Amino acid sequence: MVIATLAGVAAALALGVWQLDRADQKKAMQRAIDERGREAALATAALPSAAEPPAPGLEHRRADLAGRWDVAHTVYLDNRVMDGHTGFYVVTPLKLAGRDEAILVQRGWAPRNAARREALPPVATPTGDVRIAGRLALSASRAYALGQDAQGGPIRQNVDLAAFQAETGLRLLPLVLLQTEPDAATGAAPGAGGVNGADGADGLRRHWPPPAVDVHKHYGYAFQWFALAALILGLYVWFQVLAPHRAGRAARADESADEQRHA
């Protein structure tokens, strides 16, 4: 009983400490997001090459890139929700100006045709040089998939950078740009589809949700684990110490009463 109690208390305390550590990690992530968001936007030439490993320090940095859309390799990530509606995330490679490399751009959200589920939404894409602004991420949006993702075809559940690079022959940077502003070549006013999420001239919505930094959830879980540790310890003290002690006192009191009656 002692070993089981100590093991239960130790496990509950360890899990509570782990939840506090997770909260600290998310607070550090929020600080990093805020600090990187205040830094100057990266230019096309400042991005790492496709041969370099992913750079976590670039995640959440703003970038202002120049290049041309590779429309032929546009993919539509299925089952993505924005503003309570289900549709596609449109992802198109951007061939970077002055470089023989490209970066995947998560351009925005488009609705799905409920009557013709295989129909692709119309997306206006300029054919010339463009400049787009956005926020860097280490990968495109991922959704839960049953089994292996289908390769090939425009509609997919997820897109993997390495597999997509092998499929298309493009030299892809180990980053993805979440577009926040339409390019100037579309004729839209700067910021028309920016962080406030208004539709751009390409008809795509860009209400990108901020990364989840729900530290209060972890504090709540930590409180529950610490409360469970206290409960386990309290039950042990009650049933193994206090209850036997009270039972012994009651038994001794009964024996004393019996002796007094027989005296």
Tab-separated table of C-alpha atoms in Angstrom, residues 4-230:
chain	number	residue	atom	x	y	z
A	4	ALA	CA	1.395	2.117	-4.453
A	5	THR	CA	0.686	5.409	-2.688
A	6	LEU	CA	4.190	6.768	-3.264
A	7	ALA	CA	4.071	5.721	-6.911
A	8	GLY	CA	0.693	7.376	-7.462
A	9	VAL	CA	1.734	10.622	-5.740
A	10	ALA	CA	5.039	10.725	-7.634
A	11	ALA	CA	3.329	10.127	-10.988
A	12	ALA	CA	0.676	12.801	-10.360
A	13	LEU	CA	3.299	15.334	-9.231
A	14	ALA	CA	5.482	14.577	-12.260
A	15	LEU	CA	2.548	15.092	-14.617
A	16	GLY	CA	1.653	18.355	-12.886
A	17	VAL	CA	5.217	19.626	-13.243
A	18	TRP	CA	5.179	18.549	-16.902
A	19	GLN	CA	2.036	20.612	-17.517
A	20	LEU	CA	3.681	23.653	-15.910
A	21	ASP	CA	6.695	23.101	-18.160
A	22	ARG	CA	4.405	22.948	-21.203
A	23	ALA	CA	2.875	26.270	-20.135
A	24	ASP	CA	6.370	27.804	-19.867
A	25	GLN	CA	7.230	26.481	-23.337
A	26	LYS	CA	4.121	28.053	-24.841
A	27	LYS	CA	4.792	31.370	-23.117
A	28	ALA	CA	8.302	31.293	-24.574
A	29	MET	CA	6.813	30.537	-27.992
A	30	GLN	CA	4.436	33.493	-27.682
A	31	ARG	CA	7.365	35.752	-26.781
A	32	ALA	CA	9.248	34.478	-29.831
A	33	ILE	CA	6.210	35.092	-32.061
A	34	ASP	CA	5.855	38.647	-30.749
A	35	GLU	CA	9.570	39.405	-31.087
A	36	ARG	CA	9.877	37.949	-34.596
A	37	GLY	CA	6.722	39.726	-35.695
A	38	ARG	CA	8.347	43.059	-34.792
A	39	GLU	CA	11.472	42.342	-36.836
A	40	ALA	CA	11.889	43.678	-40.356
A	41	ALA	CA	10.402	41.563	-43.119
A	42	LEU	CA	12.875	39.259	-44.833
A	43	ALA	CA	13.636	39.828	-48.489
A	44	THR	CA	13.894	37.101	-51.117
A	45	ALA	CA	17.690	36.982	-50.967
A	46	ALA	CA	17.687	36.598	-47.168
A	47	LEU	CA	15.937	33.246	-47.191
A	48	PRO	CA	18.036	30.084	-46.743
A	49	SER	CA	18.784	27.859	-49.704
A	50	ALA	CA	16.931	24.644	-50.417
A	51	ALA	CA	20.015	22.668	-49.362
A	52	GLU	CA	20.073	24.130	-45.845
A	53	PRO	CA	18.152	22.483	-42.981
A	54	PRO	CA	15.012	24.185	-41.671
A	55	ALA	CA	15.793	27.169	-39.480
A	56	PRO	CA	13.449	27.342	-36.455
A	57	GLY	CA	14.533	30.936	-35.859
A	58	LEU	CA	12.794	31.922	-39.096
A	59	GLU	CA	9.416	30.548	-38.057
A	60	HIS	CA	6.819	33.325	-37.611
A	61	ARG	CA	9.125	35.885	-39.283
A	62	ARG	CA	7.529	38.213	-41.773
A	63	ALA	CA	8.741	38.021	-45.369
A	64	ASP	CA	8.243	40.146	-48.474
A	65	LEU	CA	9.075	38.011	-51.507
A	66	ALA	CA	9.318	38.524	-55.257
A	67	GLY	CA	8.850	35.889	-57.916
A	68	ARG	CA	6.419	34.195	-60.288
A	69	TRP	CA	3.620	31.755	-59.515
A	70	ASP	CA	4.043	28.169	-60.710
A	71	VAL	CA	0.328	27.676	-61.322
A	72	ALA	CA	0.770	24.230	-62.884
A	73	HIS	CA	1.736	22.797	-59.493
A	74	THR	CA	-1.062	24.365	-57.451
A	75	VAL	CA	-2.627	21.948	-54.951
A	76	TYR	CA	-5.810	22.234	-52.911
A	77	LEU	CA	-5.671	20.979	-49.330
A	78	ASP	CA	-9.039	19.449	-48.548
A	79	ASN	CA	-11.242	19.692	-45.443
A	80	ARG	CA	-9.922	23.033	-44.231
A	81	VAL	CA	-12.248	25.226	-42.178
A	82	MET	CA	-12.285	29.014	-42.171
A	83	ASP	CA	-14.974	31.208	-40.625
A	84	GLY	CA	-17.036	28.103	-39.918
A	85	HIS	CA	-17.089	26.902	-43.532
A	86	THR	CA	-15.300	23.915	-45.077
A	87	GLY	CA	-13.232	24.308	-48.207
A	88	PHE	CA	-9.665	24.226	-49.521
A	89	TYR	CA	-6.371	25.825	-48.613
A	90	VAL	CA	-4.815	26.833	-51.938
A	91	VAL	CA	-1.061	26.154	-52.059
A	92	THR	CA	1.080	27.301	-54.996
A	93	PRO	CA	4.870	27.296	-55.431
A	94	LEU	CA	6.428	30.728	-55.953
A	95	LYS	CA	9.546	30.664	-58.124
A	96	LEU	CA	11.777	33.195	-56.401
A	97	ALA	CA	13.201	36.083	-58.365
A	98	GLY	CA	16.944	35.879	-58.911
A	99	ARG	CA	17.130	32.308	-57.617
A	100	ASP	CA	16.664	28.835	-59.059
A	101	GLU	CA	14.531	27.866	-56.074
A	102	ALA	CA	10.900	28.086	-55.079
A	103	ILE	CA	8.904	28.331	-51.869
A	104	LEU	CA	5.465	26.882	-51.211
A	105	VAL	CA	2.927	29.605	-50.478
A	106	GLN	CA	-0.255	28.843	-48.564
A	107	ARG	CA	-2.214	31.505	-50.392
A	108	GLY	CA	-5.600	31.389	-48.706
A	109	TRP	CA	-8.923	29.606	-48.351
A	110	ALA	CA	-11.523	28.958	-51.045
A	111	PRO	CA	-15.001	27.386	-50.662
A	112	ARG	CA	-15.823	23.943	-51.965
A	113	ASN	CA	-18.628	23.202	-54.414
A	114	ALA	CA	-21.061	21.096	-52.362
A	115	ALA	CA	-22.799	19.751	-55.472
A	116	ARG	CA	-19.602	18.893	-57.374
A	117	ARG	CA	-17.038	17.963	-54.766
A	118	GLU	CA	-14.275	17.370	-57.314
A	119	ALA	CA	-14.710	20.816	-58.869
A	120	LEU	CA	-11.877	23.224	-58.144
A	121	PRO	CA	-12.679	26.777	-57.022
A	122	PRO	CA	-11.679	29.582	-59.393
A	123	VAL	CA	-8.557	31.390	-58.221
A	124	ALA	CA	-7.227	34.462	-60.013
A	125	THR	CA	-3.459	34.091	-60.357
A	126	PRO	CA	-1.234	36.701	-62.064
A	127	THR	CA	1.155	35.382	-64.698
A	128	GLY	CA	3.870	37.998	-64.339
A	129	ASP	CA	6.204	39.084	-61.573
A	130	VAL	CA	4.538	39.479	-58.197
A	131	ARG	CA	5.432	40.590	-54.700
A	132	ILE	CA	3.680	38.939	-51.774
A	133	ALA	CA	3.910	39.381	-48.034
A	134	GLY	CA	3.324	36.767	-45.410
A	135	ARG	CA	4.480	34.867	-42.358
A	136	LEU	CA	6.972	32.007	-42.529
A	137	ALA	CA	6.149	28.545	-41.215
A	138	LEU	CA	8.057	25.269	-41.169
A	139	SER	CA	5.313	23.360	-42.992
A	140	ALA	CA	1.960	23.810	-44.649
A	141	SER	CA	-1.272	23.252	-42.730
A	142	ARG	CA	-1.723	19.611	-41.807
A	143	ALA	CA	-4.992	17.782	-41.223
A	144	TYR	CA	-5.629	14.290	-39.903
A	145	ALA	CA	-5.536	11.743	-42.697
A	146	LEU	CA	-6.683	8.125	-42.704
A	147	GLY	CA	-3.983	6.041	-44.332
A	148	GLN	CA	-1.474	7.277	-46.878
A	149	ASP	CA	-1.991	10.652	-48.515
A	150	ALA	CA	-2.699	10.384	-52.209
A	151	GLN	CA	0.158	11.665	-54.351
A	152	GLY	CA	-0.634	13.398	-57.596
A	153	GLY	CA	-3.751	15.295	-58.501
A	154	PRO	CA	-4.680	18.765	-57.352
A	155	ILE	CA	-6.852	17.798	-54.346
A	156	ARG	CA	-4.935	16.401	-51.380
A	157	GLN	CA	-5.262	16.106	-47.638
A	158	ASN	CA	-1.709	17.235	-46.866
A	159	VAL	CA	1.442	18.153	-48.728
A	160	ASP	CA	4.911	17.041	-47.669
A	161	LEU	CA	7.775	19.284	-48.777
A	162	ALA	CA	10.233	16.501	-49.574
A	163	ALA	CA	7.685	14.388	-51.446
A	164	PHE	CA	6.331	17.407	-53.326
A	165	GLN	CA	9.852	18.430	-54.336
A	166	ALA	CA	10.533	14.949	-55.729
A	167	GLU	CA	7.185	14.958	-57.525
A	168	THR	CA	7.533	18.375	-59.173
A	169	GLY	CA	11.283	18.606	-59.665
A	170	LEU	CA	11.316	22.027	-57.979
A	171	ARG	CA	14.067	23.011	-55.557
A	172	LEU	CA	11.872	23.930	-52.602
A	173	LEU	CA	13.017	25.925	-49.611
A	174	PRO	CA	12.475	24.167	-46.244
A	175	LEU	CA	9.852	26.778	-45.392
A	176	VAL	CA	6.284	27.717	-46.279
A	177	LEU	CA	4.909	31.229	-46.564
A	178	LEU	CA	1.429	31.923	-45.185
A	179	GLN	CA	0.353	34.769	-47.447
A	180	THR	CA	-1.147	37.726	-45.614
A	181	GLU	CA	-1.230	40.353	-48.341
A	182	PRO	CA	-2.162	40.116	-52.031
A	183	ASP	CA	0.570	40.867	-54.499
A	184	ALA	CA	0.695	44.298	-56.056
A	185	ALA	CA	0.353	42.841	-59.565
A	186	THR	CA	-3.303	42.004	-58.933
A	187	GLY	CA	-4.119	45.669	-58.579
A	188	ALA	CA	-5.377	45.271	-55.006
A	189	ALA	CA	-4.616	47.934	-52.468
A	190	PRO	CA	-1.736	47.020	-50.172
A	191	GLY	CA	-3.038	45.180	-47.164
A	192	ALA	CA	-6.436	44.484	-48.707
A	193	GLY	CA	-6.163	40.880	-47.682
A	194	GLY	CA	-3.765	41.329	-44.823
A	195	VAL	CA	-3.761	40.291	-41.226
A	196	ASN	CA	-7.345	41.411	-40.797
A	197	GLY	CA	-8.279	38.646	-43.202
A	198	ALA	CA	-10.278	40.554	-45.838
A	199	ASP	CA	-10.651	38.750	-49.161
A	200	GLY	CA	-7.886	39.558	-51.641
A	201	ALA	CA	-8.265	40.284	-55.345
A	202	ASP	CA	-7.645	36.588	-55.993
A	203	GLY	CA	-10.860	35.755	-54.119
A	204	LEU	CA	-9.086	33.918	-51.296
A	205	ARG	CA	-9.686	34.460	-47.598
A	206	ARG	CA	-6.715	34.764	-45.277
A	207	HIS	CA	-8.104	34.639	-41.758
A	208	TRP	CA	-5.119	32.647	-40.528
A	209	PRO	CA	-5.642	31.706	-36.875
A	210	PRO	CA	-2.728	32.572	-34.591
A	211	PRO	CA	-0.737	29.670	-33.139
A	212	ALA	CA	-2.461	28.207	-30.082
A	213	VAL	CA	-0.767	29.443	-26.919
A	214	ASP	CA	-3.417	28.312	-24.429
A	215	VAL	CA	-1.322	28.347	-21.247
A	216	HIS	CA	-4.386	28.473	-18.984
A	217	LYS	CA	-5.348	24.990	-20.161
A	218	HIS	CA	-2.012	23.657	-18.911
A	219	TYR	CA	-2.397	25.454	-15.591
A	220	GLY	CA	-5.795	23.799	-15.200
A	221	TYR	CA	-4.355	20.359	-15.980
A	222	ALA	CA	-1.488	20.961	-13.540
A	223	PHE	CA	-3.962	21.870	-10.786
A	224	GLN	CA	-5.886	18.661	-11.458
A	225	TRP	CA	-2.741	16.504	-11.225
A	226	PHE	CA	-1.577	18.214	-8.022
A	227	ALA	CA	-5.080	17.826	-6.578
A	228	LEU	CA	-4.994	14.121	-7.468
A	229	ALA	CA	-1.628	13.759	-5.705
A	230	ALA	CA	-3.083	15.450	-2.628
